[in-house]
Amino acid sequence: MIVTMLWHGGSSYAVPTEADAERFASLKDAKDTFWRRADFDPHFPCVENPEAWIFIGREVGEYPDRILKLGKR
């Protein structure tokens, strides 16, 4: 299954565009990448209120299939 993710690190980052889309082999891989960047990744400093838009089995579209965020469920 192809999973496409648009990742946004918060107010310190520009709004992602289609050019920023990342492709993963599974939803688990996309989630792992999201959590690593949200926790602490030296390549992605100053992350606050990160959010990821997940598109399953397709390229970036108007509405995501899933949205990943930090916080209460």
Tab-separated table of N, CA, C and O in Angstrom:
chain	number	residue	atom	x	y	z
A	1	MET	N	0.852	-1.174	0.000
A	1	MET	CA	0.000	0.000	0.000
A	1	MET	C	0.898	1.238	0.000
A	1	MET	O	1.836	1.334	0.776
A	2	ILE	N	0.594	2.161	-0.853
A	2	ILE	CA	1.339	3.419	-0.914
A	2	ILE	C	0.671	4.431	0.014
A	2	ILE	O	-0.543	4.596	-0.005
A	3	VAL	N	1.472	5.097	0.837
A	3	VAL	CA	0.977	6.128	1.749
A	3	VAL	C	1.763	7.408	1.458
A	3	VAL	O	2.985	7.390	1.407
A	4	THR	N	1.044	8.495	1.257
A	4	THR	CA	1.668	9.794	1.008
A	4	THR	C	1.397	10.689	2.213
A	4	THR	O	0.283	10.721	2.720
A	5	MET	N	2.435	11.406	2.676
A	5	MET	CA	2.290	12.235	3.865
A	5	MET	C	2.777	13.655	3.586
A	5	MET	O	3.816	13.858	2.979
A	6	LEU	N	1.998	14.628	4.062
A	6	LEU	CA	2.417	16.023	4.112
A	6	LEU	C	2.647	16.344	5.579
A	6	LEU	O	1.719	16.256	6.388
A	7	TRP	N	3.872	16.708	5.942
A	7	TRP	CA	4.221	16.953	7.333
A	7	TRP	C	4.413	18.449	7.560
A	7	TRP	O	5.046	19.134	6.774
A	8	HIS	N	3.847	18.946	8.670
A	8	HIS	CA	3.997	20.358	9.035
A	8	HIS	C	4.450	20.412	10.482
A	8	HIS	O	3.827	19.831	11.366
A	9	GLY	N	5.548	21.124	10.744
A	9	GLY	CA	6.136	21.157	12.080
A	9	GLY	C	5.656	22.269	12.979
A	9	GLY	O	6.176	22.469	14.054
A	10	GLY	N	4.661	23.020	12.559
A	10	GLY	CA	4.140	24.098	13.388
A	10	GLY	C	4.474	25.462	12.811
A	10	GLY	O	4.843	25.599	11.647
A	11	SER	N	4.368	26.475	13.659
A	11	SER	CA	4.494	27.854	13.185
A	11	SER	C	5.903	28.202	12.693
A	11	SER	O	6.083	29.180	11.971
A	12	SER	N	6.908	27.427	13.053
A	12	SER	CA	8.272	27.685	12.599
A	12	SER	C	8.527	27.162	11.182
A	12	SER	O	9.600	27.363	10.635
A	13	TYR	N	7.545	26.473	10.614
A	13	TYR	CA	7.691	25.840	9.309
A	13	TYR	C	6.700	26.407	8.302
A	13	TYR	O	5.600	26.817	8.663
A	14	ALA	N	7.087	26.388	7.040
A	14	ALA	CA	6.179	26.812	5.966
A	14	ALA	C	5.099	25.751	5.766
A	14	ALA	O	5.289	24.577	6.093
A	15	VAL	N	3.972	26.165	5.236
A	15	VAL	CA	2.885	25.231	4.941
A	15	VAL	C	3.357	24.298	3.820
A	15	VAL	O	3.890	24.754	2.813
A	16	PRO	N	3.184	22.981	3.995
A	16	PRO	CA	3.669	22.050	2.979
A	16	PRO	C	2.852	22.129	1.686
A	16	PRO	O	1.662	22.431	1.705
A	17	THR	N	3.517	21.849	0.585
A	17	THR	CA	2.862	21.809	-0.725
A	17	THR	C	3.023	20.400	-1.301
A	17	THR	O	3.680	19.546	-0.695
A	18	GLU	N	2.463	20.160	-2.468
A	18	GLU	CA	2.592	18.846	-3.102
A	18	GLU	C	4.052	18.472	-3.327
A	18	GLU	O	4.405	17.301	-3.303
A	19	ALA	N	4.904	19.462	-3.541
A	19	ALA	CA	6.331	19.200	-3.750
A	19	ALA	C	6.987	18.626	-2.489
A	19	ALA	O	8.030	17.972	-2.576
A	20	ASP	N	6.389	18.840	-1.314
A	20	ASP	CA	6.930	18.356	-0.047
A	20	ASP	C	6.406	16.969	0.328
A	20	ASP	O	6.788	16.435	1.370
A	21	ALA	N	5.537	16.394	-0.486
A	21	ALA	CA	4.924	15.103	-0.181
A	21	ALA	C	5.986	14.010	-0.093
A	21	ALA	O	6.921	13.961	-0.882
A	22	GLU	N	5.823	13.158	0.915
A	22	GLU	CA	6.727	12.026	1.115
A	22	GLU	C	5.932	10.749	0.936
A	22	GLU	O	4.795	10.654	1.377
A	23	ARG	N	6.536	9.756	0.308
A	23	ARG	CA	5.862	8.481	0.073
A	23	ARG	C	6.453	7.418	0.982
A	23	ARG	O	7.664	7.359	1.170
A	24	PHE	N	5.577	6.587	1.528
A	24	PHE	CA	5.976	5.503	2.418
A	24	PHE	C	5.329	4.207	1.950
A	24	PHE	O	4.288	4.221	1.298
A	25	ALA	N	5.928	3.094	2.347
A	25	ALA	CA	5.414	1.780	1.956
A	25	ALA	C	4.225	1.352	2.812
A	25	ALA	O	3.441	0.497	2.403
A	26	SER	N	4.080	1.956	4.006
A	26	SER	CA	2.971	1.573	4.885
A	26	SER	C	2.592	2.737	5.797
A	26	SER	O	3.365	3.685	5.967
A	27	LEU	N	1.427	2.622	6.401
A	27	LEU	CA	0.971	3.626	7.361
A	27	LEU	C	1.870	3.628	8.591
A	27	LEU	O	2.163	4.676	9.157
A	28	LYS	N	2.345	2.444	8.988
A	28	LYS	CA	3.249	2.345	10.140
A	28	LYS	C	4.531	3.142	9.905
A	28	LYS	O	4.999	3.852	10.799
A	29	ASP	N	5.102	3.065	8.709
A	29	ASP	CA	6.321	3.825	8.400
A	29	ASP	C	6.067	5.337	8.483
A	29	ASP	O	6.892	6.079	8.999
A	30	ALA	N	4.927	5.774	7.982
A	30	ALA	CA	4.578	7.201	8.031
A	30	ALA	C	4.399	7.654	9.485
A	30	ALA	O	4.886	8.720	9.872
A	31	LYS	N	3.723	6.844	10.300
A	31	LYS	CA	3.523	7.182	11.716
A	31	LYS	C	4.855	7.240	12.460
A	31	LYS	O	5.081	8.134	13.268
A	32	ASP	N	5.729	6.279	12.200
A	32	ASP	CA	7.047	6.264	12.859
A	32	ASP	C	7.825	7.536	12.535
A	32	ASP	O	8.447	8.135	13.412
A	33	THR	N	7.796	7.952	11.275
A	33	THR	CA	8.492	9.173	10.872
A	33	THR	C	7.889	10.386	11.581
A	33	THR	O	8.609	11.252	12.074
A	34	PHE	N	6.560	10.449	11.651
A	34	PHE	CA	5.887	11.553	12.348
A	34	PHE	C	6.332	11.622	13.804
A	34	PHE	O	6.714	12.684	14.295
A	35	TRP	N	6.315	10.499	14.525
A	35	TRP	CA	6.655	10.492	15.948
A	35	TRP	C	8.119	10.818	16.180
A	35	TRP	O	8.460	11.498	17.147
A	36	ARG	N	9.016	10.351	15.296
A	36	ARG	CA	10.441	10.687	15.446
A	36	ARG	C	10.661	12.185	15.305
A	36	ARG	O	11.409	12.790	16.068
A	37	ARG	N	10.015	12.811	14.328
A	37	ARG	CA	10.174	14.256	14.128
A	37	ARG	C	9.528	15.044	15.256
A	37	ARG	O	10.030	16.098	15.646
A	38	ALA	N	8.418	14.565	15.786
A	38	ALA	CA	7.720	15.262	16.864
A	38	ALA	C	8.496	15.164	18.179
A	38	ALA	O	8.471	16.097	18.983
A	39	ASP	N	9.175	14.036	18.406
A	39	ASP	CA	9.901	13.829	19.660
A	39	ASP	C	11.169	14.685	19.681
A	39	ASP	O	11.296	15.590	20.464
A	40	PHE	N	12.119	14.368	18.850
A	40	PHE	CA	13.296	15.218	18.666
A	40	PHE	C	14.123	14.642	17.537
A	40	PHE	O	14.609	13.527	17.624
A	41	ASP	N	14.263	15.411	16.502
A	41	ASP	CA	15.089	15.041	15.362
A	41	ASP	C	15.939	16.263	15.038
A	41	ASP	O	15.390	17.331	14.755
A	42	PRO	N	17.260	16.156	15.091
A	42	PRO	CA	18.105	17.334	14.854
A	42	PRO	C	17.927	17.954	13.468
A	42	PRO	O	18.231	19.125	13.280
A	43	HIS	N	17.394	17.197	12.515
A	43	HIS	CA	17.153	17.745	11.173
A	43	HIS	C	15.863	18.566	11.111
A	43	HIS	O	15.619	19.264	10.138
A	44	PHE	N	15.020	18.452	12.144
A	44	PHE	CA	13.758	19.184	12.205
A	44	PHE	C	13.653	19.898	13.554
A	44	PHE	O	12.898	19.494	14.432
A	45	PRO	N	14.411	20.995	13.749
A	45	PRO	CA	14.396	21.708	15.033
A	45	PRO	C	13.140	22.576	15.187
A	45	PRO	O	12.436	22.855	14.216
A	46	CYS	N	12.876	22.998	16.403
A	46	CYS	CA	11.787	23.941	16.718
A	46	CYS	C	10.414	23.426	16.319
A	46	CYS	O	9.561	24.193	15.858
A	47	VAL	N	10.174	22.146	16.488
A	47	VAL	CA	8.870	21.575	16.158
A	47	VAL	C	7.902	21.852	17.297
A	47	VAL	O	8.186	21.578	18.454
A	48	GLU	N	6.758	22.450	16.975
A	48	GLU	CA	5.705	22.673	17.957
A	48	GLU	C	4.360	22.464	17.266
A	48	GLU	O	4.132	22.931	16.167
A	49	ASN	N	3.495	21.721	17.887
A	49	ASN	CA	2.184	21.390	17.327
A	49	ASN	C	2.291	20.789	15.932
A	49	ASN	O	1.671	21.274	14.983
A	50	PRO	N	3.063	19.701	15.774
A	50	PRO	CA	3.191	19.104	14.444
A	50	PRO	C	1.888	18.453	13.988
A	50	PRO	O	1.047	18.073	14.804
A	51	GLU	N	1.746	18.357	12.704
A	51	GLU	CA	0.563	17.741	12.105
A	51	GLU	C	0.987	17.074	10.797
A	51	GLU	O	1.841	17.593	10.082
A	52	ALA	N	0.403	15.934	10.509
A	52	ALA	CA	0.687	15.235	9.262
A	52	ALA	C	-0.628	14.859	8.601
A	52	ALA	O	-1.531	14.335	9.253
A	53	TRP	N	-0.738	15.149	7.317
A	53	TRP	CA	-1.901	14.739	6.534
A	53	TRP	C	-1.505	13.483	5.782
A	53	TRP	O	-0.518	13.465	5.068
A	54	ILE	N	-2.295	12.438	5.950
A	54	ILE	CA	-2.014	11.134	5.364
A	54	ILE	C	-3.018	10.842	4.247
A	54	ILE	O	-4.227	10.956	4.443
A	55	PHE	N	-2.484	10.447	3.101
A	55	PHE	CA	-3.290	10.055	1.950
A	55	PHE	C	-2.956	8.590	1.655
A	55	PHE	O	-1.814	8.273	1.354
A	56	ILE	N	-3.945	7.710	1.752
A	56	ILE	CA	-3.713	6.283	1.607
A	56	ILE	C	-4.056	5.833	0.188
A	56	ILE	O	-5.173	6.051	-0.289
A	57	GLY	N	-3.073	5.220	-0.457
A	57	GLY	CA	-3.282	4.652	-1.784
A	57	GLY	C	-3.459	5.666	-2.898
A	57	GLY	O	-3.960	5.330	-3.966
A	58	ARG	N	-3.066	6.899	-2.670
A	58	ARG	CA	-3.226	7.925	-3.701
A	58	ARG	C	-2.253	9.065	-3.437
A	58	ARG	O	-1.631	9.149	-2.392
A	59	GLU	N	-2.164	9.937	-4.411
A	59	GLU	CA	-1.326	11.125	-4.274
A	59	GLU	C	-2.060	12.161	-3.423
A	59	GLU	O	-3.200	11.964	-3.028
A	60	VAL	N	-1.427	13.265	-3.183
A	60	VAL	CA	-2.014	14.343	-2.393
A	60	VAL	C	-3.287	14.831	-3.069
A	60	VAL	O	-3.321	15.055	-4.270
A	61	GLY	N	-4.329	14.952	-2.274
A	61	GLY	CA	-5.614	15.424	-2.778
A	61	GLY	C	-6.126	16.566	-1.926
A	61	GLY	O	-5.395	17.144	-1.122
A	62	GLU	N	-7.396	16.852	-2.092
A	62	GLU	CA	-7.982	17.978	-1.370
A	62	GLU	C	-8.176	17.669	0.116
A	62	GLU	O	-7.933	18.513	0.968
A	63	TYR	N	-8.633	16.440	0.421
A	63	TYR	CA	-8.890	16.065	1.810
A	63	TYR	C	-8.085	14.819	2.171
A	63	TYR	O	-8.083	13.845	1.426
A	64	PRO	N	-7.405	14.838	3.334
A	64	PRO	CA	-6.609	13.671	3.734
A	64	PRO	C	-7.501	12.544	4.256
A	64	PRO	O	-8.631	12.770	4.709
A	65	ASP	N	-6.970	11.311	4.203
A	65	ASP	CA	-7.672	10.162	4.774
A	65	ASP	C	-7.493	10.105	6.288
A	65	ASP	O	-8.379	9.657	7.003
A	66	ARG	N	-6.357	10.550	6.776
A	66	ARG	CA	-6.073	10.589	8.209
A	66	ARG	C	-5.291	11.863	8.514
A	66	ARG	O	-4.557	12.370	7.673
A	67	ILE	N	-5.415	12.340	9.755
A	67	ILE	CA	-4.616	13.469	10.238
A	67	ILE	C	-3.962	13.030	11.536
A	67	ILE	O	-4.647	12.573	12.454
A	68	LEU	N	-2.643	13.147	11.610
A	68	LEU	CA	-1.908	12.838	12.832
A	68	LEU	C	-1.570	14.117	13.551
A	68	LEU	O	-1.109	15.075	12.938
A	69	LYS	N	-1.823	14.137	14.870
A	69	LYS	CA	-1.511	15.299	15.718
A	69	LYS	C	-1.029	14.796	17.063
A	69	LYS	O	-1.275	13.658	17.433
A	70	LEU	N	-0.395	15.671	17.819
A	70	LEU	CA	-0.057	15.366	19.203
A	70	LEU	C	-1.193	15.855	20.084
A	70	LEU	O	-1.886	16.812	19.741
A	71	GLY	N	-1.377	15.206	21.224
A	71	GLY	CA	-2.383	15.698	22.163
A	71	GLY	C	-3.350	14.600	22.584
A	71	GLY	O	-3.162	13.438	22.272
A	72	LYS	N	-4.382	15.025	23.265
A	72	LYS	CA	-5.362	14.071	23.758
A	72	LYS	C	-6.138	13.474	22.603
A	72	LYS	O	-6.338	14.095	21.580
A	73	ARG	N	-6.620	12.275	22.837
A	73	ARG	CA	-7.372	11.568	21.816
A	73	ARG	C	-8.829	11.911	21.862
A	73	ARG	O	-9.437	12.154	22.837
